[in-house]
Short mmCIF file of C-alpha atoms and ligand atoms in Angstrom, two decimals:
data_model
loop_
_atom_site.label_atom_id
_atom_site.label_comp_id
_atom_site.label_asym_id
_atom_site.label_seq_id
_atom_site.Cartn_x
_atom_site.Cartn_y
_atom_site.Cartn_z
CA MET W 176 -8.08 32.02 3.79
CA THR W 177 -5.85 29.36 2.44
CA SER W 178 -6.24 28.17 -1.14
CA LEU W 179 -6.67 24.71 -1.84
CA SER W 180 -4.37 22.59 -3.78
CA ALA W 181 -4.53 18.93 -4.47
CA PRO W 182 -2.78 16.31 -6.65
CA LEU W 183 -4.43 15.88 -10.22
CA ASN W 184 -3.91 12.73 -12.17
CA VAL W 185 -5.10 12.54 -15.84
CA GLU W 186 -4.37 9.28 -17.45
CA PHE W 187 -5.79 6.72 -19.76
CA ASP W 188 -4.36 3.99 -22.09
CA TYR W 189 -4.66 5.15 -25.74
CA THR W 190 -5.16 2.13 -28.10
CA ARG W 191 -4.75 2.78 -31.78
CA SER W 192 -4.46 0.87 -34.82
CA LEU W 193 -1.10 1.11 -36.56
CA GLY W 194 -2.09 0.98 -40.41
CA PRO W 195 0.52 -0.84 -42.94
CA VAL W 196 3.37 1.61 -42.67
CA LEU W 197 3.70 1.97 -38.80
CA GLY W 198 2.51 -1.66 -38.27
CA ARG W 199 5.41 -2.78 -40.44
CA PHE W 200 7.81 -0.54 -38.58
CA ILE W 201 6.81 -1.93 -35.22
CA THR W 202 6.62 -5.39 -36.36
CA GLY W 203 10.28 -4.83 -37.49
CA LEU W 204 11.28 -3.54 -33.94
CA ARG W 205 9.88 -6.48 -32.30
CA ASP W 206 11.92 -8.77 -34.52
CA ARG W 207 15.03 -6.65 -33.96
CA ARG W 208 15.08 -4.86 -37.49
CA ILE W 209 14.77 -1.03 -38.22
CA GLU W 210 13.14 -0.40 -41.68
CA GLY W 211 12.75 3.16 -42.85
CA ILE W 212 11.03 4.23 -46.19
CA ARG W 213 12.23 6.20 -49.16
CA GLY W 214 10.71 9.43 -50.11
CA ASP W 215 10.30 10.89 -53.55
CA ASP W 216 13.57 13.00 -53.04
CA GLY W 217 15.51 9.76 -52.34
CA ARG W 218 15.77 10.43 -48.65
CA VAL W 219 15.15 7.63 -46.42
CA HIS W 220 12.95 8.51 -43.30
CA VAL W 221 13.11 6.47 -39.93
CA PRO W 222 10.57 6.08 -38.67
CA PRO W 223 8.80 5.52 -41.63
CA VAL W 224 6.26 8.27 -42.79
CA GLU W 225 3.07 7.07 -44.58
CA TYR W 226 3.16 10.00 -47.37
CA ASP W 227 6.03 12.13 -48.88
CA PRO W 228 6.18 15.11 -46.60
CA VAL W 229 6.61 17.19 -49.80
CA THR W 230 4.57 15.65 -52.74
CA ALA W 231 2.02 13.88 -50.35
CA ARG W 232 2.31 10.66 -52.45
CA LYS W 233 1.80 7.37 -50.69
CA LEU W 234 5.32 5.79 -50.11
CA THR W 235 6.00 2.16 -50.48
CA GLU W 236 9.78 1.58 -50.97
CA TRP W 237 11.15 0.06 -47.61
CA VAL W 238 14.95 0.21 -46.83
CA GLU W 239 16.32 -1.45 -43.94
CA VAL W 240 18.94 0.67 -41.85
CA ALA W 241 21.54 -0.16 -39.19
CA ALA W 242 20.82 -0.35 -35.60
CA ALA W 243 23.73 2.06 -34.88
CA GLY W 244 23.86 5.64 -35.81
CA THR W 245 25.26 9.05 -34.73
CA VAL W 246 24.00 11.56 -32.23
CA ARG W 247 22.99 14.68 -34.00
CA THR W 248 21.76 16.68 -31.06
CA TRP W 249 20.88 15.99 -27.49
CA THR W 250 19.83 17.25 -24.25
CA TRP W 251 20.12 15.94 -20.55
CA VAL W 252 17.40 14.76 -18.48
CA SER W 253 18.60 14.91 -14.67
CA GLU W 254 15.33 14.03 -13.20
CA PRO W 255 13.50 11.40 -15.20
CA ASP W 256 9.66 11.41 -15.02
CA GLU W 257 7.73 8.00 -14.54
CA GLY W 258 7.46 6.39 -17.65
CA GLN W 259 10.29 7.64 -19.27
CA PRO W 260 12.74 5.12 -20.99
CA LEU W 261 15.04 5.12 -17.93
CA THR W 262 14.54 5.58 -14.27
CA ARG W 263 18.20 7.22 -14.00
CA PRO W 264 19.43 10.53 -15.59
CA PHE W 265 19.89 10.07 -19.23
CA ALA W 266 19.95 11.82 -22.67
CA TRP W 267 17.27 12.45 -25.01
CA ALA W 268 19.08 12.55 -28.50
CA LEU W 269 18.01 12.85 -32.24
CA ILE W 270 19.98 9.89 -33.60
CA GLN W 271 20.40 9.47 -37.31
CA LEU W 272 20.70 5.65 -37.99
CA ASP W 273 23.18 4.61 -40.76
CA GLY W 274 21.36 4.45 -43.89
CA ALA W 275 18.78 7.09 -42.74
CA ASP W 276 18.56 10.51 -43.66
CA THR W 277 16.30 11.67 -40.78
CA SER W 278 16.85 11.52 -37.31
CA MET W 279 14.64 9.82 -34.47
CA LEU W 280 14.02 10.64 -30.94
CA HIS W 281 15.30 8.45 -28.36
CA ALA W 282 17.16 7.76 -24.89
CA VAL W 283 20.86 7.42 -24.72
CA ASP W 284 21.98 5.67 -21.50
CA VAL W 285 25.22 7.37 -20.51
CA PRO W 286 26.10 8.32 -16.94
CA SER W 287 26.54 12.06 -17.30
CA PRO W 288 26.28 14.83 -19.61
CA ASP W 289 29.93 14.67 -20.10
CA ASP W 290 29.68 11.24 -21.67
CA ILE W 291 27.64 12.28 -24.75
CA ARG W 292 28.53 14.70 -27.55
CA THR W 293 27.00 15.60 -30.99
CA GLY W 294 28.72 13.10 -33.52
CA MET W 295 28.91 10.49 -31.06
CA ARG W 296 28.32 7.11 -32.15
CA VAL W 297 25.47 4.91 -30.63
CA ARG W 298 23.90 1.71 -30.77
CA VAL W 299 20.50 0.22 -30.10
CA ARG W 300 20.11 -1.55 -26.88
CA TRP W 301 17.33 -3.98 -27.71
CA ALA W 302 14.48 -4.58 -25.22
CA ALA W 303 14.89 -8.21 -23.45
CA ASP W 304 11.21 -9.03 -24.07
CA PRO W 305 10.06 -7.24 -27.14
CA VAL W 306 6.37 -6.92 -27.56
CA GLY W 307 5.69 -4.82 -30.48
CA SER W 308 6.21 -1.41 -29.32
CA MET W 309 8.59 1.66 -29.59
CA HIS W 310 9.98 0.36 -26.44
CA ASP W 311 11.35 -2.65 -28.13
CA ILE W 312 14.44 -0.12 -28.58
CA ALA W 313 14.87 -0.19 -24.79
CA CYS W 314 17.35 2.94 -25.15
CA PHE W 315 20.60 3.79 -27.15
CA GLU W 316 24.18 3.28 -25.92
CA PRO W 317 27.69 4.06 -26.99
CA GLY W 318 29.09 1.73 -29.49
CA GLU W 319 28.70 0.19 -32.90
CA ALA W 320 25.85 -2.11 -33.97
CA VAL W 321 26.22 -5.67 -32.90
CA GLU W 322 24.31 -8.72 -34.64
CA ALA W 323 20.98 -9.03 -32.97
CA GLN W 324 19.06 -12.41 -32.64
CA ALA W 325 16.08 -11.64 -34.87
CA GLY W 326 12.73 -12.18 -33.49
CA GLN W 327 9.40 -13.19 -35.50
CA GLY W 328 5.82 -13.60 -35.01
CA GLU W 329 2.38 -12.44 -35.99
CA ALA W 330 2.37 -8.97 -37.55
CA VAL W 331 1.79 -6.11 -34.89
CA THR W 332 -1.32 -4.06 -36.00
CA MET W 333 -2.38 -2.46 -32.67
CA VAL W 334 -0.33 -0.49 -29.85
CA THR W 335 -1.37 0.80 -26.63
CA THR W 336 0.17 3.78 -25.32
CA PRO W 337 -0.51 4.94 -21.77
CA VAL W 338 -1.20 8.55 -21.69
CA ARG W 339 -0.50 10.38 -18.06
CA LEU W 340 -0.30 13.88 -16.71
CA ALA W 341 0.31 14.29 -13.17
CA TYR W 342 0.12 17.77 -11.56
CA THR W 343 -0.98 19.97 -8.60
CA HIS W 344 -3.77 21.85 -9.05
CA SER W 345 -3.94 25.06 -7.08
CA ALA W 346 -7.42 26.44 -6.47
CA SER W 347 -8.19 30.22 -6.83
CA ALA W 348 -9.77 32.12 -4.03
CA GLU W 349 -13.07 31.85 -5.73
CA GLU W 350 -12.64 28.04 -6.49
CA THR W 351 -11.66 27.60 -2.93
CA ARG W 352 -14.87 29.21 -1.71
CA TYR W 353 -16.98 27.28 -4.13
CA LEU W 354 -15.16 23.84 -3.09
CA ASP W 355 -15.25 24.53 0.81
CA GLY W 356 -19.19 25.26 0.06
CA LEU W 357 -19.46 21.94 -1.69
CA ARG W 358 -18.00 20.09 1.66
CA GLU W 359 -20.95 21.76 3.56
CA GLY W 360 -23.65 20.82 0.77
CA ARG W 361 -23.70 24.41 -0.46
CA LEU W 362 -23.42 25.31 -4.06
CA LEU W 363 -21.73 29.02 -4.29
CA GLY W 364 -21.51 30.71 -7.29
CA GLN W 365 -20.79 34.39 -8.17
CA ARG W 366 -22.35 37.35 -9.45
CA CYS W 367 -21.29 40.04 -12.22
CA PRO W 368 -21.96 43.39 -10.75
CA VAL W 369 -22.23 44.92 -14.33
CA CYS W 370 -24.32 42.29 -16.39
CA ARG W 371 -25.67 40.38 -13.20
CA LYS W 372 -24.78 36.98 -14.70
CA VAL W 373 -24.33 34.34 -11.98
CA TYR W 374 -21.26 31.96 -12.78
CA ILE W 375 -20.99 28.76 -10.90
CA PRO W 376 -18.22 27.45 -10.29
CA PRO W 377 -17.28 31.16 -9.97
CA ARG W 378 -14.43 32.38 -12.16
CA GLY W 379 -13.30 35.41 -10.33
CA ALA W 380 -14.16 37.64 -13.25
CA CYS W 381 -16.87 38.10 -15.71
CA PRO W 382 -15.58 36.88 -19.10
CA THR W 383 -17.94 39.46 -20.75
CA ASP W 384 -17.36 42.72 -18.48
CA GLY W 385 -13.70 41.74 -17.21
CA VAL W 386 -14.50 42.91 -13.92
CA PRO W 387 -14.16 40.99 -10.43
CA THR W 388 -17.19 39.03 -9.45
CA VAL W 389 -17.39 39.60 -5.72
CA ASP W 390 -21.15 38.97 -4.83
CA GLU W 391 -21.65 35.34 -3.75
CA VAL W 392 -24.89 33.69 -4.50
CA GLU W 393 -25.98 30.21 -3.29
CA LEU W 394 -27.97 28.43 -5.67
CA PRO W 395 -30.29 25.66 -5.38
CA ASP W 396 -29.42 21.89 -6.17
CA HIS W 397 -31.97 21.80 -8.71
CA GLY W 398 -32.35 23.05 -12.22
CA THR W 399 -32.97 22.28 -15.90
CA VAL W 400 -31.30 20.13 -18.48
CA THR W 401 -30.13 22.32 -21.28
CA THR W 402 -28.25 20.03 -23.63
CA PHE W 403 -27.18 16.40 -23.04
CA CYS W 404 -25.51 13.19 -24.73
CA ILE W 405 -26.21 9.71 -24.23
CA VAL W 406 -23.07 7.76 -23.74
CA ASN W 407 -23.29 4.49 -25.66
CA VAL W 408 -19.57 3.79 -25.86
CA PRO W 409 -17.93 1.72 -23.21
CA PHE W 410 -14.25 3.09 -22.44
CA LEU W 411 -11.58 2.31 -19.74
CA GLY W 412 -12.41 3.26 -16.04
CA GLN W 413 -16.06 3.90 -16.81
CA ARG W 414 -18.19 3.87 -13.64
CA ILE W 415 -21.41 3.43 -15.20
CA ALA W 416 -22.65 0.79 -17.60
CA PRO W 417 -23.80 2.52 -20.88
CA PRO W 418 -26.27 4.01 -22.00
CA TYR W 419 -26.36 6.71 -19.53
CA VAL W 420 -26.55 10.46 -19.96
CA ALA W 421 -24.24 13.43 -19.39
CA ALA W 422 -25.86 16.60 -19.51
CA TYR W 423 -25.47 20.50 -18.88
CA VAL W 424 -27.56 21.24 -15.98
CA LEU W 425 -28.46 24.98 -15.40
CA LEU W 426 -29.23 25.57 -11.78
CA ASP W 427 -32.16 27.90 -10.97
CA GLY W 428 -30.79 31.32 -10.80
CA ALA W 429 -27.50 30.51 -12.75
CA ASP W 430 -26.34 31.81 -16.07
CA ILE W 431 -23.95 29.00 -16.84
CA ALA W 432 -24.68 25.23 -16.92
CA PHE W 433 -22.31 22.65 -15.67
CA GLN W 434 -21.87 18.89 -16.76
CA HIS W 435 -23.36 16.07 -14.56
CA LEU W 436 -24.63 12.70 -14.83
CA ILE W 437 -28.52 12.13 -15.38
CA LEU W 438 -29.54 8.85 -13.86
CA GLY W 439 -32.65 7.54 -12.06
CA CYS W 440 -34.41 7.42 -15.30
CA ASP W 441 -34.35 5.70 -18.98
CA ALA W 442 -31.60 7.45 -21.04
CA SER W 443 -33.99 7.86 -23.79
CA SER W 444 -36.33 10.00 -21.49
CA VAL W 445 -34.02 12.67 -20.86
CA ARG W 446 -34.88 15.76 -23.01
CA MET W 447 -34.02 19.36 -23.17
CA GLY W 448 -35.92 21.47 -20.65
CA MET W 449 -36.13 18.36 -18.17
CA ARG W 450 -36.32 19.67 -14.54
CA VAL W 451 -33.73 17.65 -12.19
CA GLU W 452 -32.66 17.69 -8.65
CA ALA W 453 -29.20 16.51 -7.30
CA VAL W 454 -28.95 13.14 -5.54
CA TRP W 455 -26.16 13.99 -2.82
CA ARG W 456 -23.82 11.12 -1.40
CA PRO W 457 -24.15 10.36 2.29
CA ARG W 458 -23.12 13.44 4.23
CA GLU W 459 -20.04 11.71 5.89
CA GLU W 460 -18.43 10.89 2.46
CA TRP W 461 -18.60 14.88 1.34
CA GLN W 462 -15.18 16.35 0.51
CA GLN W 463 -14.32 19.66 -1.39
CA SER W 464 -15.70 18.18 -4.79
CA LEU W 465 -18.65 18.35 -6.77
CA ALA W 466 -18.58 14.44 -6.68
CA ASN W 467 -20.50 15.19 -3.40
CA ILE W 468 -23.45 15.25 -6.01
CA ASP W 469 -23.54 11.63 -7.14
CA HIS W 470 -25.83 12.60 -10.05
CA PHE W 471 -29.03 14.49 -10.96
CA GLU W 472 -32.43 12.86 -11.54
CA PRO W 473 -35.63 14.02 -12.58
CA SER W 474 -37.66 15.91 -10.27
CA GLY W 475 -41.07 15.42 -11.81
CA GLU W 476 -41.75 19.01 -12.21
CA PRO W 477 -43.19 20.05 -15.69
CA ASP W 478 -40.48 20.74 -18.37
CA ALA W 479 -39.05 24.39 -18.08
CA PRO W 480 -40.41 26.36 -21.25
CA PHE W 481 -37.76 26.81 -23.97
CA GLU W 482 -37.18 30.64 -23.46
CA THR W 483 -36.29 30.03 -19.80
CA TYR W 484 -32.75 28.49 -20.92
CA SER W 485 -32.49 29.11 -24.82
CA GLN W 486 -29.71 31.89 -24.00
CA HIS W 487 -27.70 29.30 -21.99
CA LEU W 488 -27.04 26.68 -24.67
ZN1 ZN N 734 -20.68 40.83 -16.69
#
């Protein structure tokens, strides 16, 4: 049997408010000005910190520093990843700007690792179209500071940071069996030979007994809601309009619940012990994925007694 593998991309846009200190720093970058903050020991921190790292006192004394500085250490990136400051090979460096006592991490645009060294002088290359982001410093390049055209505008208070993780997931032999089962509309778990617990998706080994789980068990597509939450908060990429319910469903015969959607009823009517059954997508859409089950919905059976699932919460 060949184990399955597939690309997996986890990504979302992280939007955060900056607060008074980072807000002022980022507003400065947008205006092509770099400001640090002085700590209680007199050192100037760039980027600024909100509280003194030693005394924890709130810091307020701003200090403008130069747009040029010295490479303190560096490493070479021969194959840049998507989303990094440069698409060609470059150096990540810790750069101590003139007037600062700490170093900041940024990219240095040089053709090869032979063209950068610790102690080298570098200057900011400003982004052509500043937007109020760390990327307003496009990168650093060899040389001394040059006069920059100052920008101006509203204070920057929010920043959106795309977070992205792309990797290839290789399924274990057990997970491959489970995924192949899903393609046929079957729910395959495994039973521990010692404690007899049934795990779905199968883990390959029992986490309690540490022995391989070799017995395959086919489970029905109905079960009991153990715990749940009502999602009221909208977020990017949401497929269903809130409010809706994400619940742990304990399939009959399983000893571990898994998470799925409960639809087909009012969110407010979902409860612990509610009996539910799977609603499968059309067979021609089935893949090696739990998404073949679009959601669970109430089956209409009487609620399961608490004792039947109390050990699975
Ligand atoms: Zn066990």
